[in-house]
PDB file of C-alpha atoms and ligand atoms in Angstrom:
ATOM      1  CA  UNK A  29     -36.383  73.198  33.585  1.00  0.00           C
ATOM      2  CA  UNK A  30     -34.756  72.778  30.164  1.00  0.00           C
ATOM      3  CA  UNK A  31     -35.068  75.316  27.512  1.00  0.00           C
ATOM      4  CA  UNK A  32     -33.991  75.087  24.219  1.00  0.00           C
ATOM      5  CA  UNK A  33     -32.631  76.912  21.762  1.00  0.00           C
ATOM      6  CA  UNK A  34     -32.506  75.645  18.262  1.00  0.00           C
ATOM      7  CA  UNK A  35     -33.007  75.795  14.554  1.00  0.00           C
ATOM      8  CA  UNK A  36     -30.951  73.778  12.057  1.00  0.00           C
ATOM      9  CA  UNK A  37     -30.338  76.789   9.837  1.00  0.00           C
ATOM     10  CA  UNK A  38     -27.862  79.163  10.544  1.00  0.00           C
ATOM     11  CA  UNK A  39     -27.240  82.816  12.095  1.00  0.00           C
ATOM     12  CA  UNK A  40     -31.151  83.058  13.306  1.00  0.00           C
ATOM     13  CA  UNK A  41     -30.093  83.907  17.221  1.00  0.00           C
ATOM     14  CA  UNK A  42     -29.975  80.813  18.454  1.00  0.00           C
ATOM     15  CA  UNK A  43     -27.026  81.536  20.607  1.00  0.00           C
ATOM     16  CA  UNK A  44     -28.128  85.649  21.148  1.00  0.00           C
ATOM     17  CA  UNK A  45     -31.397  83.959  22.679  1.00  0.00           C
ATOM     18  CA  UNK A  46     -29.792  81.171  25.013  1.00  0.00           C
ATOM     19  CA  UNK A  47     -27.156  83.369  26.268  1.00  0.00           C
ATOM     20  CA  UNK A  48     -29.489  85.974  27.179  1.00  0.00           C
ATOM     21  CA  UNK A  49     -32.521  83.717  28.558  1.00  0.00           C
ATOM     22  CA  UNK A  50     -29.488  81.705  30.907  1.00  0.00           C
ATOM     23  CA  UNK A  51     -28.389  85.050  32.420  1.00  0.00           C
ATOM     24  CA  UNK A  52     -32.251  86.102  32.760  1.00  0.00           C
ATOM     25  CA  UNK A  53     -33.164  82.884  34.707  1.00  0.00           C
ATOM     26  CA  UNK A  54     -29.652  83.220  36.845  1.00  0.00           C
ATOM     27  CA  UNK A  55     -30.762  86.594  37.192  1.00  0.00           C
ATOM     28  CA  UNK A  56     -33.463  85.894  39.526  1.00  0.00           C
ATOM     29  CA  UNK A  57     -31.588  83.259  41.332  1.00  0.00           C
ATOM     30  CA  UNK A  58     -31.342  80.278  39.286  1.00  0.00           C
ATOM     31  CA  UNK A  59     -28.951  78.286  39.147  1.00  0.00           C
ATOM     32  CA  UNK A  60     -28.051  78.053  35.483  1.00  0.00           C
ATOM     33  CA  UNK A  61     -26.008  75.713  33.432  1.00  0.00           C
ATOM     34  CA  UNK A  62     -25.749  76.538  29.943  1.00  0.00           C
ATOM     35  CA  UNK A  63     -24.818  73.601  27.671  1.00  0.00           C
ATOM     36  CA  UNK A  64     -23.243  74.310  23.974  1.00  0.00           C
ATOM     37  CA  UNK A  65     -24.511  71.825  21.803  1.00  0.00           C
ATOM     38  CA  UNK A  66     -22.976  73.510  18.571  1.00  0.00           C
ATOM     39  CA  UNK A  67     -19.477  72.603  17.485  1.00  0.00           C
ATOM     40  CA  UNK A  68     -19.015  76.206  16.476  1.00  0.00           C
ATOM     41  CA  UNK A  69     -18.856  76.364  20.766  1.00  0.00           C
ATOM     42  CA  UNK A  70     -20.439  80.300  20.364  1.00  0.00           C
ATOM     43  CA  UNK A  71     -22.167  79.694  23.833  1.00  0.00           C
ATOM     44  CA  UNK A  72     -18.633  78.807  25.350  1.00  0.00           C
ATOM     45  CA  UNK A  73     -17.011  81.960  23.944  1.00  0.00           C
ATOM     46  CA  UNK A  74     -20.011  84.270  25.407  1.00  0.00           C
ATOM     47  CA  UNK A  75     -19.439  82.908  28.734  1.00  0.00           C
ATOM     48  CA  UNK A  76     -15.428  83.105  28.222  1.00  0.00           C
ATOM     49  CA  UNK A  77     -15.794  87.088  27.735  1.00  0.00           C
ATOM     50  CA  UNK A  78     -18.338  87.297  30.925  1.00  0.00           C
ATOM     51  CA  UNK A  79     -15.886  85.707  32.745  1.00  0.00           C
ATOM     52  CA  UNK A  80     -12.435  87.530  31.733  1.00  0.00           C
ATOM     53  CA  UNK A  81     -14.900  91.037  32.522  1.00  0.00           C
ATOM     54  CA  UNK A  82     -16.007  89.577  36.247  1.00  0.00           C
ATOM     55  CA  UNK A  83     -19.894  89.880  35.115  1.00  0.00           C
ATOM     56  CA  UNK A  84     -22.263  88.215  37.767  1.00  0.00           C
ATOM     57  CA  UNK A  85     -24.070  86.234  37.644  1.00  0.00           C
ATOM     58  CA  UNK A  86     -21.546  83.925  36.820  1.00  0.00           C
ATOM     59  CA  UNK A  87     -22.542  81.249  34.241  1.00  0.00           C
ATOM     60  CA  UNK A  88     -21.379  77.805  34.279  1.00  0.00           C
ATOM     61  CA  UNK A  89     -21.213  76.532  30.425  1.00  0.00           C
ATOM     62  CA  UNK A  90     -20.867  72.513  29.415  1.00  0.00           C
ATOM     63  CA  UNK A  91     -19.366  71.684  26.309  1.00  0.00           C
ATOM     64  CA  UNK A  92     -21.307  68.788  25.121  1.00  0.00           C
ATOM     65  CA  UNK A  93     -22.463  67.795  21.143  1.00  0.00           C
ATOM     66  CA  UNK A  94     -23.994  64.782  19.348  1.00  0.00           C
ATOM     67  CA  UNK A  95     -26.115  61.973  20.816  1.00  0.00           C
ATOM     68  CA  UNK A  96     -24.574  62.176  24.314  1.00  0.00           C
ATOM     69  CA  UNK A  97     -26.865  65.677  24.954  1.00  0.00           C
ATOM     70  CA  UNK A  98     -29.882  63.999  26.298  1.00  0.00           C
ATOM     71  CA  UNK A  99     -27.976  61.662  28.469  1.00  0.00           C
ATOM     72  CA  UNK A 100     -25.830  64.385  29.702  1.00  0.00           C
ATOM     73  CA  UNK A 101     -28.567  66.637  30.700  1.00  0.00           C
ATOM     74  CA  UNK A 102     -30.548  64.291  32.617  1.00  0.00           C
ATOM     75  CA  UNK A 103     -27.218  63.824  34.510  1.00  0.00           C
ATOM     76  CA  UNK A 104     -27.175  67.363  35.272  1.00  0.00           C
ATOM     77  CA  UNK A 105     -30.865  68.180  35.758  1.00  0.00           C
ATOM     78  CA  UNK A 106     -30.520  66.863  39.432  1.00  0.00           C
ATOM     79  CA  UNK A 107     -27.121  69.465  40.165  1.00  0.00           C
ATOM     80  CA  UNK A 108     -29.365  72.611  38.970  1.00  0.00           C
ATOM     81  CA  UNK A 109     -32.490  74.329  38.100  1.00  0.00           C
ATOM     82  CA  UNK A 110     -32.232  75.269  35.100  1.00  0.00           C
ATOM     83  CA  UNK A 111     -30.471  74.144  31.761  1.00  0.00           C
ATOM     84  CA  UNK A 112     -30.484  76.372  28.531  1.00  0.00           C
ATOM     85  CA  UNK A 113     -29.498  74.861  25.318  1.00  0.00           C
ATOM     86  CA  UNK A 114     -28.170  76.378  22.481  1.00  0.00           C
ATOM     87  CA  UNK A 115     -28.358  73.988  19.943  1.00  0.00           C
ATOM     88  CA  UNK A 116     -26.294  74.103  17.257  1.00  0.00           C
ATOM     89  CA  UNK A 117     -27.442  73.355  13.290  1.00  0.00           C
ATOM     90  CA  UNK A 118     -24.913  71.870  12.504  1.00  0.00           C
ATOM     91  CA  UNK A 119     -25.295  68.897  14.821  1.00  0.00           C
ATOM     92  CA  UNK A 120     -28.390  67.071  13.661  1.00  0.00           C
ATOM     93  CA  UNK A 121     -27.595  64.255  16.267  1.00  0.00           C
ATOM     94  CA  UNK A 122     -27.717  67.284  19.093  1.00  0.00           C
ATOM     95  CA  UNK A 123     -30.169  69.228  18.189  1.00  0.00           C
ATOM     96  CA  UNK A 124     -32.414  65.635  18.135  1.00  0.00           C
ATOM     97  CA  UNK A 125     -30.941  64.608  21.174  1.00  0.00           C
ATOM     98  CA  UNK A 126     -31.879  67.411  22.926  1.00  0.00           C
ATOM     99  CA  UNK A 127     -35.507  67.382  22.156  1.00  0.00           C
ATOM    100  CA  UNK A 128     -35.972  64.522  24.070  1.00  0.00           C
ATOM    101  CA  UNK A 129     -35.094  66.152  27.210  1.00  0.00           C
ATOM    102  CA  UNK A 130     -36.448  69.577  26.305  1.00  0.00           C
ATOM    103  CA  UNK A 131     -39.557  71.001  28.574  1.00  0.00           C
ATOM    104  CA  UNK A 132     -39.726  74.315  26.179  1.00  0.00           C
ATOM    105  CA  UNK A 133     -37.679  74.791  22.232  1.00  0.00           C
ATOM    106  CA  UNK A 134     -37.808  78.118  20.925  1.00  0.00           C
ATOM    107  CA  UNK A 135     -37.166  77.990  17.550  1.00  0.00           C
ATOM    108  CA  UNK A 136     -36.095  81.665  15.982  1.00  0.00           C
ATOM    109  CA  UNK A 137     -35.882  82.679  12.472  1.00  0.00           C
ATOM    110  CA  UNK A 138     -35.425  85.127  10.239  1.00  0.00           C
ATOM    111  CA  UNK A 139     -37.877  86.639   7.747  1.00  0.00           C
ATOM    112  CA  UNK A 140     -36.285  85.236   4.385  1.00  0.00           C
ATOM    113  CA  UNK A 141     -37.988  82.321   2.512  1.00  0.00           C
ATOM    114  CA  UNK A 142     -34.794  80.271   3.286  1.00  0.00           C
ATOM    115  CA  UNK A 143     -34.781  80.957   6.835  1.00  0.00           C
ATOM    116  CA  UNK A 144     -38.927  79.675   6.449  1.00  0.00           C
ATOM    117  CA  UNK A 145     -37.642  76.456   5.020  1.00  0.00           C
ATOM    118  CA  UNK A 146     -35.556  76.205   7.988  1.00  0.00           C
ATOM    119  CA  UNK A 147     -38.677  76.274  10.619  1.00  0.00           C
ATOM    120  CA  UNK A 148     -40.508  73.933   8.144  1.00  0.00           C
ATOM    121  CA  UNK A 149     -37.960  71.304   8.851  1.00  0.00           C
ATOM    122  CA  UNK A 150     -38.124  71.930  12.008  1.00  0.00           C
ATOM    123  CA  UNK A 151     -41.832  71.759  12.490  1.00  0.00           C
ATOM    124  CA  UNK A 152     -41.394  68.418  10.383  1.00  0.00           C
ATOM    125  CA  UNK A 153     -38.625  67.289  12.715  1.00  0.00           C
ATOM    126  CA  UNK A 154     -40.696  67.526  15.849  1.00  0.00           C
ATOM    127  CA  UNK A 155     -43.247  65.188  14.348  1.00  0.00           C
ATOM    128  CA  UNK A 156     -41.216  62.282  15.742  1.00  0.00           C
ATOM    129  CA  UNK A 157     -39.622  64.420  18.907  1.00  0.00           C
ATOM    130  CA  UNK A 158     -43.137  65.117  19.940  1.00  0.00           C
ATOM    131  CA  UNK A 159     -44.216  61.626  19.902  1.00  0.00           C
ATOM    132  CA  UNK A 160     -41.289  60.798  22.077  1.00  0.00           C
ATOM    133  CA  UNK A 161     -41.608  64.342  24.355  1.00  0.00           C
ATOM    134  CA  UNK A 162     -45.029  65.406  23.866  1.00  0.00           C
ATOM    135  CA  UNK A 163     -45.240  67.995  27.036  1.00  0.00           C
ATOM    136  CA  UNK A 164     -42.508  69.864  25.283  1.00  0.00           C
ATOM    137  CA  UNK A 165     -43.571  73.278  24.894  1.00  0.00           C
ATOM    138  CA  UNK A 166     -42.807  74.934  21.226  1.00  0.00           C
ATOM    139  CA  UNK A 167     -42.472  77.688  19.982  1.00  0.00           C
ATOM    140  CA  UNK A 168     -40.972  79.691  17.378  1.00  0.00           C
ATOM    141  CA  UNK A 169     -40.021  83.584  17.002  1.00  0.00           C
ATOM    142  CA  UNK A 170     -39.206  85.832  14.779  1.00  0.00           C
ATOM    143  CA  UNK A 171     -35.763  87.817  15.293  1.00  0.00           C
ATOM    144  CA  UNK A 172     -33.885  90.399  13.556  1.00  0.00           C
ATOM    145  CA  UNK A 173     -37.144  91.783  12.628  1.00  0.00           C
ATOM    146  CA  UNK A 174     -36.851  95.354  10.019  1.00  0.00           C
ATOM    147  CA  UNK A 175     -37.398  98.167  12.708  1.00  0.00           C
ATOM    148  CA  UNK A 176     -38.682 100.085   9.469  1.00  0.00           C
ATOM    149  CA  UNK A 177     -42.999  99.106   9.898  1.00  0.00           C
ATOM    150  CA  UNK A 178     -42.572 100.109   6.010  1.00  0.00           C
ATOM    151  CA  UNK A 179     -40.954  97.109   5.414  1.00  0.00           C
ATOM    152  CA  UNK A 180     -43.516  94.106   5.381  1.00  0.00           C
ATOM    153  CA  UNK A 181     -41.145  91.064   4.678  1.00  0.00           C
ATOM    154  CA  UNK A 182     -41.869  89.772   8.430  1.00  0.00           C
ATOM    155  CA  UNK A 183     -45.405  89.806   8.053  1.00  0.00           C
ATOM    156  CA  UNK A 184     -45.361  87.423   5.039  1.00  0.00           C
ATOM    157  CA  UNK A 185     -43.020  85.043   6.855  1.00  0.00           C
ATOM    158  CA  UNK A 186     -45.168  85.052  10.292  1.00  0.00           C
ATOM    159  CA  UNK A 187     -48.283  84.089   7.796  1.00  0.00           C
ATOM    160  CA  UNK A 188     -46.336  81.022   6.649  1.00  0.00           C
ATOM    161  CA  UNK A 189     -45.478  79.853   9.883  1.00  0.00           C
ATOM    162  CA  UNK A 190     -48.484  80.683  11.840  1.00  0.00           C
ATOM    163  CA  UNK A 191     -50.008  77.563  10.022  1.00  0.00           C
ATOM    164  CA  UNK A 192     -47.183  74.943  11.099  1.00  0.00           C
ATOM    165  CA  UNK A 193     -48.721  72.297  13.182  1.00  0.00           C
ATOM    166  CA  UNK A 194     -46.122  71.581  15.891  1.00  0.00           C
ATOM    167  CA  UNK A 195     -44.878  75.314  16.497  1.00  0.00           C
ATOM    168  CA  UNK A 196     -46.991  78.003  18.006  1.00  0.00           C
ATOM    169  CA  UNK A 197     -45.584  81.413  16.714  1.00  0.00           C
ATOM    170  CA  UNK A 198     -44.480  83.976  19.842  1.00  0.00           C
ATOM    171  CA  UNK A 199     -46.483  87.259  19.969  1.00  0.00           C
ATOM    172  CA  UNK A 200     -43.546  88.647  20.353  1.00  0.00           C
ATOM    173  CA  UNK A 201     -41.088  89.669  17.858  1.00  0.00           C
ATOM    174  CA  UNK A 202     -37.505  90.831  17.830  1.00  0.00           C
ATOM    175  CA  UNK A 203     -36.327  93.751  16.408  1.00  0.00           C
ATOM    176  CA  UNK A 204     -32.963  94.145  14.349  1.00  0.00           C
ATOM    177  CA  UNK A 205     -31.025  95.726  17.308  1.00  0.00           C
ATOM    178  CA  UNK A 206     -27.354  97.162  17.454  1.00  0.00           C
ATOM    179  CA  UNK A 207     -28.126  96.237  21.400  1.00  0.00           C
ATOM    180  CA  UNK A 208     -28.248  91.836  20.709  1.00  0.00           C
ATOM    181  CA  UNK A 209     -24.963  92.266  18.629  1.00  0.00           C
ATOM    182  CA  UNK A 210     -23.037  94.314  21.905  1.00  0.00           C
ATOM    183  CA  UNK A 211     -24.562  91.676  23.610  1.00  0.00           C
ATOM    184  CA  UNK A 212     -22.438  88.496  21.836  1.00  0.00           C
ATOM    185  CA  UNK A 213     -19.360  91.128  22.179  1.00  0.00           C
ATOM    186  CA  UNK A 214     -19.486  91.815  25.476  1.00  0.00           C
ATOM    187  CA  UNK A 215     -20.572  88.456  27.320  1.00  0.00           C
ATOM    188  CA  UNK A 216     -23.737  90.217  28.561  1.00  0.00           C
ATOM    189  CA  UNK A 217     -27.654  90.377  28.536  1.00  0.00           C
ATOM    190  CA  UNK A 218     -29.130  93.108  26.762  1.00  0.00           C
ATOM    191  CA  UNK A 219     -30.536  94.680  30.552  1.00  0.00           C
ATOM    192  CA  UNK A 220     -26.502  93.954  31.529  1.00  0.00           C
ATOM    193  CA  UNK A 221     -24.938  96.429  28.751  1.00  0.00           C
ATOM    194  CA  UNK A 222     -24.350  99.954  30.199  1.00  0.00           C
ATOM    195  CA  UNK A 223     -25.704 101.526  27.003  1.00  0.00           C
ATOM    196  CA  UNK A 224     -29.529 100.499  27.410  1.00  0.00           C
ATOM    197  CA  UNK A 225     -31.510  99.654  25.003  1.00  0.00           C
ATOM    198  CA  UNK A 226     -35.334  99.711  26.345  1.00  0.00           C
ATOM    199  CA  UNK A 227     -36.438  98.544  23.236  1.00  0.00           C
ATOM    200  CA  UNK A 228     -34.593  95.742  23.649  1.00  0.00           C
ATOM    201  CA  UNK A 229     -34.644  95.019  26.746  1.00  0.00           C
ATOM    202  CA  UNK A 230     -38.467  95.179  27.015  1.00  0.00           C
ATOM    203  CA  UNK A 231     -38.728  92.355  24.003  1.00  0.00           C
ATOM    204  CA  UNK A 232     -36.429  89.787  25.543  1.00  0.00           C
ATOM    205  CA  UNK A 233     -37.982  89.979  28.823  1.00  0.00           C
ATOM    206  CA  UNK A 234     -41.544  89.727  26.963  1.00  0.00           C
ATOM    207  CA  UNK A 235     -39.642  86.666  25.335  1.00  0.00           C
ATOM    208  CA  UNK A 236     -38.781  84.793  28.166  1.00  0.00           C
ATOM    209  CA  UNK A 237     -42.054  85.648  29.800  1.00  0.00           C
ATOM    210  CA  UNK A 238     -43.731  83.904  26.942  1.00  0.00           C
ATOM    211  CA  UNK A 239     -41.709  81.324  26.758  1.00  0.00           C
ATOM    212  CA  UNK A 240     -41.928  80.421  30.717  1.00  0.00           C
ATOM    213  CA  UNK A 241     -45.610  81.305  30.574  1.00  0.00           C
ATOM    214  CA  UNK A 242     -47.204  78.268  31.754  1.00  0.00           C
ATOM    215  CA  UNK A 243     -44.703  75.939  32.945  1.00  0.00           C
TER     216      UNK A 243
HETATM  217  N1  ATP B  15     -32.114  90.792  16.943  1.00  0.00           N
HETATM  218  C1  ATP B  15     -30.867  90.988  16.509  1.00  0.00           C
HETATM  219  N2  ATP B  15     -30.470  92.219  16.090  1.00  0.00           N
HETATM  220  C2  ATP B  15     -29.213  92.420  15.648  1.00  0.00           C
HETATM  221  N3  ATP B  15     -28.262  91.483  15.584  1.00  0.00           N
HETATM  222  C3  ATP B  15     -28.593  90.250  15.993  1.00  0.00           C
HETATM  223  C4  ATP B  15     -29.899  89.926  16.486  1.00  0.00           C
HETATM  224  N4  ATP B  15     -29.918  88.605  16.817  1.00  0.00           N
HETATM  225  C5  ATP B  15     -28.696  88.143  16.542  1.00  0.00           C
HETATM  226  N5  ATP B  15     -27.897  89.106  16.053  1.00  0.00           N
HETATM  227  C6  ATP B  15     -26.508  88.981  15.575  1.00  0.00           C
HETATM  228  O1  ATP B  15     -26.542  88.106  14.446  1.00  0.00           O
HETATM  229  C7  ATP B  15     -25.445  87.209  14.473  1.00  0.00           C
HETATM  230  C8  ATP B  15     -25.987  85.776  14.533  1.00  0.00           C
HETATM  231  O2  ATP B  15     -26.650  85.602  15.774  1.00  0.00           O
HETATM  232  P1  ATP B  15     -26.378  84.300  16.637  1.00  0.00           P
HETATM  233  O3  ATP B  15     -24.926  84.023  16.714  1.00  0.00           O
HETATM  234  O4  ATP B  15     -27.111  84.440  17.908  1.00  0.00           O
HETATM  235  O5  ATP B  15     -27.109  83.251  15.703  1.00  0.00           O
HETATM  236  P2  ATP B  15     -26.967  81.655  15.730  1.00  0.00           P
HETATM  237  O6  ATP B  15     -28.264  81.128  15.251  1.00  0.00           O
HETATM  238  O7  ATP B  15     -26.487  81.212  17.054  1.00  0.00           O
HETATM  239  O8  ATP B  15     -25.838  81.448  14.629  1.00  0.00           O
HETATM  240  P3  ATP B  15     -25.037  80.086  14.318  1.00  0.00           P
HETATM  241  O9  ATP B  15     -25.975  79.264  13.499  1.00  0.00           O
HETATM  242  O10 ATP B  15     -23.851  80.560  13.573  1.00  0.00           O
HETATM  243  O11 ATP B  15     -24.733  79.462  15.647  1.00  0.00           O
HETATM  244  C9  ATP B  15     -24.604  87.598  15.667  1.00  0.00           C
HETATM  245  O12 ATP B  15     -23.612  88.498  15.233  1.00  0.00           O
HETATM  246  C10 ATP B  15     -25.582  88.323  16.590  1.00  0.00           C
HETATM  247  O13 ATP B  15     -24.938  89.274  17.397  1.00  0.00           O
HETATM  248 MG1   MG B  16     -24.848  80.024  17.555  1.00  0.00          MG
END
């Protein structure tokens, strides 16, 4: 199965939400590649850390960006089960690529109006990847969501995109958590990190339950 994880805008958890789903799957005996697909090579940097602190599962991490992606994951598809994708903004030709050989794209985002332009190009985007891949499964989720139920920013931004045609907004959302950021420090899943975080915890498992739900 390939998952991806993608949005072209910036600092949404694209590579928070990869990392964590590719330990999740090798977690229950999968055998995992994760493939970078962003220059910034934030995916290979996670897995650098897990490595230098021993962390099993181990994860195996490709370095691979631009057109090549879709031709280098069908290469791999047959020496694993699983391939997570965190796919870079930056690389339009990547993030493309990879939709062709994608069987599920979660697309987070944050609750700004910019960050809502960002999953309308997206949306717009997979008009043409969808003709090409249409079993792809897509979704889109909203992260770093204000703990504070005061604060009703998120709901405006999940009324926008609830209406986009080619992305079917997640039930679940996910909370603005000191537990994602110790996470990207420590080369670790959120149910990995000795300090636990059930709140966490509980809303990336409900995230990659979603996400698999149906494949
Ligand atoms: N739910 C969250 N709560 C708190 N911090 C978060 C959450 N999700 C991500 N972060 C933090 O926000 C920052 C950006 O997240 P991340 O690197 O996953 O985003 P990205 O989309 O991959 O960014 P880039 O576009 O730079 O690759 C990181 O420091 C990460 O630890
Ligand atoms: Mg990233």
């Amino acid at each position: 199965m390939v998952i991806v994880v993608a949005n072209e805008k910036g600092g949404t958890g694209k590579t928070t939400i990869a990392t964590n789903l590719a330990i999740m799957r090798a977690q229950e005996g999968n055998d995992v590649i994760l493939i970078d697909a962003d220059p910034q090579g934030s995916a290979s940097e996670f897995v650098k850390v897990r490595e230098d602190e021993g962390v099993t599962p181990t994860i195996t991490c490709v370095s691979i960006t631009g057109r090549a992606v879709a031709s280098e994951v069908r290469k791999l598809i047959p020496k694993c089960t699983d391939i997570v994708i965190d796919a870079g903004g930056r690389d339009s030709a990547g993030l493309r690529s990879s939709l062709v050989v994608a069987d599920i794209l979660i697309v987070p985002f944050l609750a700004g109006q910019y960050d809502i332009w960002g999953v309308e190009n997206m949306n717009e985007l997979l008009e043409d990847a969808l003709a090409v891949n249409p079993d792809m499964k897509t979704y889109s989720v909203l992260n770093k969501m204000d703990t504070n139920p005061r604060i009703g920013l998120s709901t405006d931004a999940t009324d926008v995109v609830t209406e986009m045609k080619n992305l079917q907004l997640m039930n679940v959302k996910i909370g603005y958590r000191v537990a994602y950021r110790r996470s990207a420090a420590e080369g670790r899943a959120v149910n990995e990190l000795d300090k636990k975080d059930s709140k966490a915890i509980a809303e990336i498992l409900a995230l990659y339950k979603e996400a698999l739900n149906g494949v």
